[in-house]
Every structure is written in C-alpha cells, then in structure tokens.
Amino acid sequence: LAGAQIGEQIAQIGTQVYQRQQAEQRREAEEARQFANELQVIEGRNRLDAKQRDYLHDTNTGVYATRRGKDAMGLPEEVDAEFEKAVSEIGESMTTPEQKLGWARVVQQERTQTQLEVRRFVDKEIQVYTANETQARVANGIASTIRMSTTPDSNGHVDPSRGLGELNQTIADSLQPRVSWSMVWQVLHGRKTSERVLSEAWKLSA
C-alpha cells in the first residue's frame, strides 16, 4: 500500500512538472508569436519610411526638391496616391490578424502625418510663389510708371503722375499697399530698388 501511494505521488509530481513545462512552452510560443507579429509590422513601417523618404525628401529627385512654387499645386493628391500604392504593396506581407491590425494603425498614423506635412509644404510654396508674382507685377508697374511719367505727351508735356493710377490699381488688385509718387521717384533716381519700395509700402500700410 505504501509503495502504491509513493508511486501515485511520483505520478502526480510528474504530471505537475509536465503541465508546468507545457504551460511554459505555450507562454514562450505566444511570446514568440507576438514578437514575430510586432517585428513584421516594424519592418513594414521601416519599408514605408524608406519609400516616403526617397519619394518626398531625396535632395535630387524628391518632390520637395523638384516641385517648387506653382508646381507644388496638385501634390496632395499625387502624394496620397503614391502613399496608398506603397501601403498596399507592403500590406501584402502582413499575414496574421495581429499584423494586419498593427499595420492598419501604422498606416493611419503615417497617412495623417504625411498629409499634414505635404499640405504645409504646398501652402508655403504657393505663398512664396504668390508673393514673388506680386512683387514682379509691382516692380513692372513701377518701371512702367517711370516710363510714362518721363515721356512727353503729344503736346510735349511731362506729367510725373502719369501711370501712377494704373500702378496702384495693379497693387490694389493684389491686395497690396499703395505706392506713392515719391516712392516711384526714388526708384527713378536710383535711390531705392522697387523691392525696397514695396517693402516700405507694406510697413506704412500696417
């Protein structure tokens, strides 16, 4: 009887050891599975970052280097399309539900960040382009006013104010401050550049 009890105890101990071993193996397997899922998502994110870095930031071929000024218009839609193409291609490597869920979270975060970044870039480029175009129009207007104000009319009269109205209309159309004849005179006599005159007109209107 005593021997049977000892044998039963030994069997119970063996069963407990086996159960603990099995539990440990399941835990390790689950940790390995989770690690593999996380690693796959991380690798996908790295691939997406590399694609975005080349497409957007490459100093020679990236859109931030090649699409400046008015050429930046339309970029949000183009970048969105390129982004979706990249995430679709990378997403094919996500095979488990956990990987797909993790990838969806990465995509959402990266999409929002990229869209915000691109729209800020486009806004800045359009502002710079608009400012340059306005400055060019005003500079041309000043040059035209100088020509008109120093050219005698059919009666041989020289009117310093000729062309000033047209100039200020051009400026008004661009929502810019008005330029006075004294400012044009300073450009005419080489005292100031048209760019400086425009800058001073801005300050006076503030």
CSV table of C-alpha atoms in Angstrom, one decimal:
chain,number,residue,atom,x,y,z
A,1,LEU,CA,0.0,0.0,0.0
A,2,ALA,CA,2.8,2.4,0.9
A,3,GLY,CA,4.5,1.6,-2.3
A,4,ALA,CA,1.3,2.4,-4.3
A,5,GLN,CA,1.0,5.7,-2.5
A,6,ILE,CA,4.5,6.6,-3.3
A,7,GLY,CA,4.0,5.7,-6.9
A,8,GLU,CA,0.9,7.8,-7.1
A,9,GLN,CA,2.7,10.8,-5.6
A,10,ILE,CA,5.5,10.4,-8.0
A,11,ALA,CA,3.0,10.3,-10.9
A,12,GLN,CA,1.3,13.4,-9.6
A,13,ILE,CA,4.6,15.2,-9.3
A,14,GLY,CA,5.4,14.1,-12.9
A,15,THR,CA,2.1,15.4,-14.1
A,16,GLN,CA,2.6,18.7,-12.4
A,17,VAL,CA,6.1,19.1,-13.9
A,18,TYR,CA,4.8,18.2,-17.3
A,19,GLN,CA,1.9,20.7,-17.0
A,20,ARG,CA,4.3,23.4,-16.0
A,21,GLN,CA,6.5,22.6,-18.9
A,22,GLN,CA,3.6,22.7,-21.3
A,23,ALA,CA,2.4,26.0,-19.8
A,24,GLU,CA,5.9,27.4,-20.2
A,25,GLN,CA,6.2,26.2,-23.7
A,26,ARG,CA,2.8,27.8,-24.6
A,27,ARG,CA,3.9,31.0,-23.0
A,28,GLU,CA,7.1,31.1,-24.9
A,29,ALA,CA,5.3,30.2,-28.1
A,30,GLU,CA,2.9,33.0,-27.6
A,31,GLU,CA,5.6,35.5,-26.8
A,32,ALA,CA,7.5,34.4,-29.9
A,33,ARG,CA,4.3,34.8,-32.0
A,34,GLN,CA,3.7,38.3,-30.6
A,35,PHE,CA,7.3,39.2,-31.3
A,36,ALA,CA,7.1,37.9,-34.8
A,37,ASN,CA,3.9,40.0,-35.4
A,38,GLU,CA,5.4,43.1,-33.9
A,39,LEU,CA,8.6,42.6,-35.9
A,40,GLN,CA,6.7,42.2,-39.2
A,41,VAL,CA,4.9,45.5,-38.5
A,42,ILE,CA,8.1,47.3,-37.6
A,43,GLU,CA,9.7,46.0,-40.8
A,44,GLY,CA,6.7,47.2,-42.8
A,45,ARG,CA,7.0,50.7,-41.2
A,46,ASN,CA,10.7,50.8,-42.0
A,47,ARG,CA,10.0,50.0,-45.6
A,48,LEU,CA,7.3,52.7,-45.8
A,49,ASP,CA,9.6,55.2,-44.2
A,50,ALA,CA,12.3,54.5,-46.7
A,51,LYS,CA,9.9,54.8,-49.6
A,52,GLN,CA,8.5,58.1,-48.2
A,53,ARG,CA,12.0,59.4,-47.6
A,54,ASP,CA,13.1,58.7,-51.1
A,55,TYR,CA,9.8,60.0,-52.7
A,56,LEU,CA,9.5,63.1,-50.6
A,57,HIS,CA,12.8,64.1,-49.3
A,58,ASP,CA,15.5,63.0,-51.7
A,59,THR,CA,17.6,66.1,-52.4
A,60,ASN,CA,17.8,65.4,-56.1
A,61,THR,CA,14.6,63.6,-57.1
A,62,GLY,CA,12.2,64.1,-54.1
A,63,VAL,CA,9.1,66.1,-54.7
A,64,TYR,CA,10.1,68.6,-52.0
A,65,ALA,CA,13.2,69.4,-54.1
A,66,THR,CA,11.6,69.3,-57.6
A,67,ARG,CA,8.1,70.6,-57.1
A,68,ARG,CA,8.5,74.2,-56.0
A,69,GLY,CA,6.4,77.3,-56.4
A,70,LYS,CA,3.2,76.8,-58.5
A,71,ASP,CA,4.5,73.3,-59.5
A,72,ALA,CA,3.6,72.2,-55.9
A,73,MET,CA,-0.1,72.5,-56.8
A,74,GLY,CA,-1.7,69.1,-57.1
A,75,LEU,CA,0.9,67.5,-54.8
A,76,PRO,CA,-1.5,66.4,-52.1
A,77,GLU,CA,-3.5,64.2,-54.4
A,78,GLU,CA,-0.4,62.8,-56.1
A,79,VAL,CA,1.3,62.0,-52.7
A,80,ASP,CA,-1.9,60.4,-51.4
A,81,ALA,CA,-2.0,58.1,-54.5
A,82,GLU,CA,1.7,57.2,-54.1
A,83,PHE,CA,1.2,56.6,-50.4
A,84,GLU,CA,-1.7,54.3,-50.9
A,85,LYS,CA,0.2,52.4,-53.5
A,86,ALA,CA,3.1,51.9,-51.1
A,87,VAL,CA,1.0,50.8,-48.1
A,88,SER,CA,-1.0,48.4,-50.3
A,89,GLU,CA,2.2,46.8,-51.6
A,90,ILE,CA,3.7,46.5,-48.1
A,91,GLY,CA,0.4,45.4,-46.6
A,92,GLU,CA,0.6,42.2,-48.6
A,93,SER,CA,3.3,41.0,-46.3
A,94,MET,CA,1.0,41.2,-43.3
A,95,THR,CA,-0.5,37.7,-42.9
A,96,THR,CA,-1.9,37.3,-39.4
A,97,PRO,CA,-4.8,39.3,-37.9
A,98,GLU,CA,-2.4,40.9,-35.4
A,99,GLN,CA,-0.1,42.0,-38.1
A,100,LYS,CA,-2.9,43.4,-40.2
A,101,LEU,CA,-4.3,45.3,-37.2
A,102,GLY,CA,-0.9,46.7,-36.3
A,103,TRP,CA,-0.3,47.7,-39.9
A,104,ALA,CA,-3.6,49.5,-40.1
A,105,ARG,CA,-2.7,51.5,-37.1
A,106,VAL,CA,0.7,52.4,-38.6
A,107,VAL,CA,-0.9,53.4,-41.9
A,108,GLN,CA,-3.4,55.6,-40.2
A,109,GLN,CA,-0.8,57.4,-38.3
A,110,GLU,CA,1.6,57.8,-41.2
A,111,ARG,CA,-1.2,58.9,-43.6
A,112,THR,CA,-2.3,61.7,-41.2
A,113,GLN,CA,1.3,62.9,-40.7
A,114,THR,CA,2.2,62.8,-44.4
A,115,GLN,CA,-1.0,64.6,-45.5
A,116,LEU,CA,-0.3,67.4,-42.9
A,117,GLU,CA,3.3,67.7,-43.9
A,118,VAL,CA,2.5,67.9,-47.7
A,119,ARG,CA,-0.2,70.4,-47.2
A,120,ARG,CA,2.0,72.6,-45.2
A,121,PHE,CA,4.7,72.4,-47.9
A,122,VAL,CA,2.2,73.2,-50.6
A,123,ASP,CA,0.8,76.2,-48.7
A,124,LYS,CA,4.3,77.6,-48.1
A,125,GLU,CA,5.3,77.2,-51.8
A,126,ILE,CA,2.1,78.8,-53.0
A,127,GLN,CA,2.6,81.7,-50.6
A,128,VAL,CA,6.1,82.2,-51.8
A,129,TYR,CA,5.0,81.9,-55.5
A,130,THR,CA,2.2,84.4,-55.0
A,131,ALA,CA,4.5,86.9,-53.2
A,132,ASN,CA,7.1,86.6,-55.9
A,133,GLU,CA,4.5,87.1,-58.7
A,134,THR,CA,3.0,90.1,-56.8
A,135,GLN,CA,6.4,91.6,-56.4
A,136,ALA,CA,7.2,91.1,-60.0
A,137,ARG,CA,3.9,92.8,-61.1
A,138,VAL,CA,4.5,95.7,-58.8
A,139,ALA,CA,8.1,96.1,-60.0
A,140,ASN,CA,6.9,96.0,-63.6
A,141,GLY,CA,4.3,98.6,-62.7
A,142,ILE,CA,6.8,100.9,-61.2
A,143,ALA,CA,9.0,100.6,-64.2
A,144,SER,CA,6.0,101.3,-66.5
A,145,THR,CA,5.1,104.3,-64.4
A,146,ILE,CA,8.6,105.7,-64.6
A,147,ARG,CA,8.5,105.4,-68.4
A,148,MET,CA,5.1,107.0,-68.7
A,149,SER,CA,5.9,109.8,-66.2
A,150,THR,CA,9.1,110.8,-68.0
A,151,THR,CA,7.8,110.5,-71.6
A,152,PRO,CA,6.3,113.7,-73.0
A,153,ASP,CA,2.7,113.5,-74.3
A,154,SER,CA,1.6,114.6,-77.7
A,155,ASN,CA,1.8,118.2,-76.6
A,156,GLY,CA,5.3,117.8,-75.2
A,157,HIS,CA,4.2,117.9,-71.6
A,158,VAL,CA,5.7,115.7,-68.9
A,159,ASP,CA,3.3,114.6,-66.2
A,160,PRO,CA,5.0,112.9,-63.2
A,161,SER,CA,1.7,111.4,-62.1
A,162,ARG,CA,1.1,109.5,-65.4
A,163,GLY,CA,0.7,105.8,-64.9
A,164,LEU,CA,0.5,106.1,-61.1
A,165,GLY,CA,-3.2,105.3,-61.1
A,166,GLU,CA,-2.7,102.2,-63.2
A,167,LEU,CA,0.1,101.1,-60.9
A,168,ASN,CA,-2.0,101.5,-57.7
A,169,GLN,CA,-4.8,99.6,-59.4
A,170,THR,CA,-2.5,96.8,-60.1
A,171,ILE,CA,-1.4,96.9,-56.5
A,172,ALA,CA,-5.0,97.1,-55.2
A,173,ASP,CA,-5.9,94.1,-57.3
A,174,SER,CA,-3.2,92.2,-55.5
A,175,LEU,CA,-4.4,93.5,-52.1
A,176,GLN,CA,-1.1,95.3,-51.7
A,177,PRO,CA,-0.5,98.7,-50.1
A,178,ARG,CA,-0.4,101.8,-52.3
A,179,VAL,CA,2.8,103.2,-53.7
A,180,SER,CA,3.2,107.0,-53.7
A,181,TRP,CA,4.8,109.0,-56.5
A,182,SER,CA,7.7,109.9,-54.1
A,183,MET,CA,8.4,106.2,-53.9
A,184,VAL,CA,8.5,105.9,-57.7
A,185,TRP,CA,10.7,108.9,-57.9
A,186,GLN,CA,13.2,107.3,-55.6
A,187,VAL,CA,13.3,104.3,-57.8
A,188,LEU,CA,13.6,106.5,-60.9
A,189,HIS,CA,16.6,108.3,-59.5
A,190,GLY,CA,18.3,105.2,-58.2
A,191,ARG,CA,17.7,106.0,-54.5
A,192,LYS,CA,15.9,102.7,-53.8
A,193,THR,CA,15.1,99.5,-55.5
A,194,SER,CA,11.5,98.5,-56.4
A,195,GLU,CA,11.7,95.7,-53.9
A,196,ARG,CA,12.6,98.1,-51.1
A,197,VAL,CA,9.9,100.5,-52.1
A,198,LEU,CA,7.3,97.6,-51.9
A,199,SER,CA,8.6,96.5,-48.6
A,200,GLU,CA,8.3,100.1,-47.2
A,201,ALA,CA,4.8,100.4,-48.6
A,202,TRP,CA,3.9,97.3,-46.7
A,203,LYS,CA,5.2,98.7,-43.5
A,204,LEU,CA,3.4,102.0,-44.0
A,205,SER,CA,0.1,100.2,-44.5
A,206,ALA,CA,0.5,98.0,-41.4
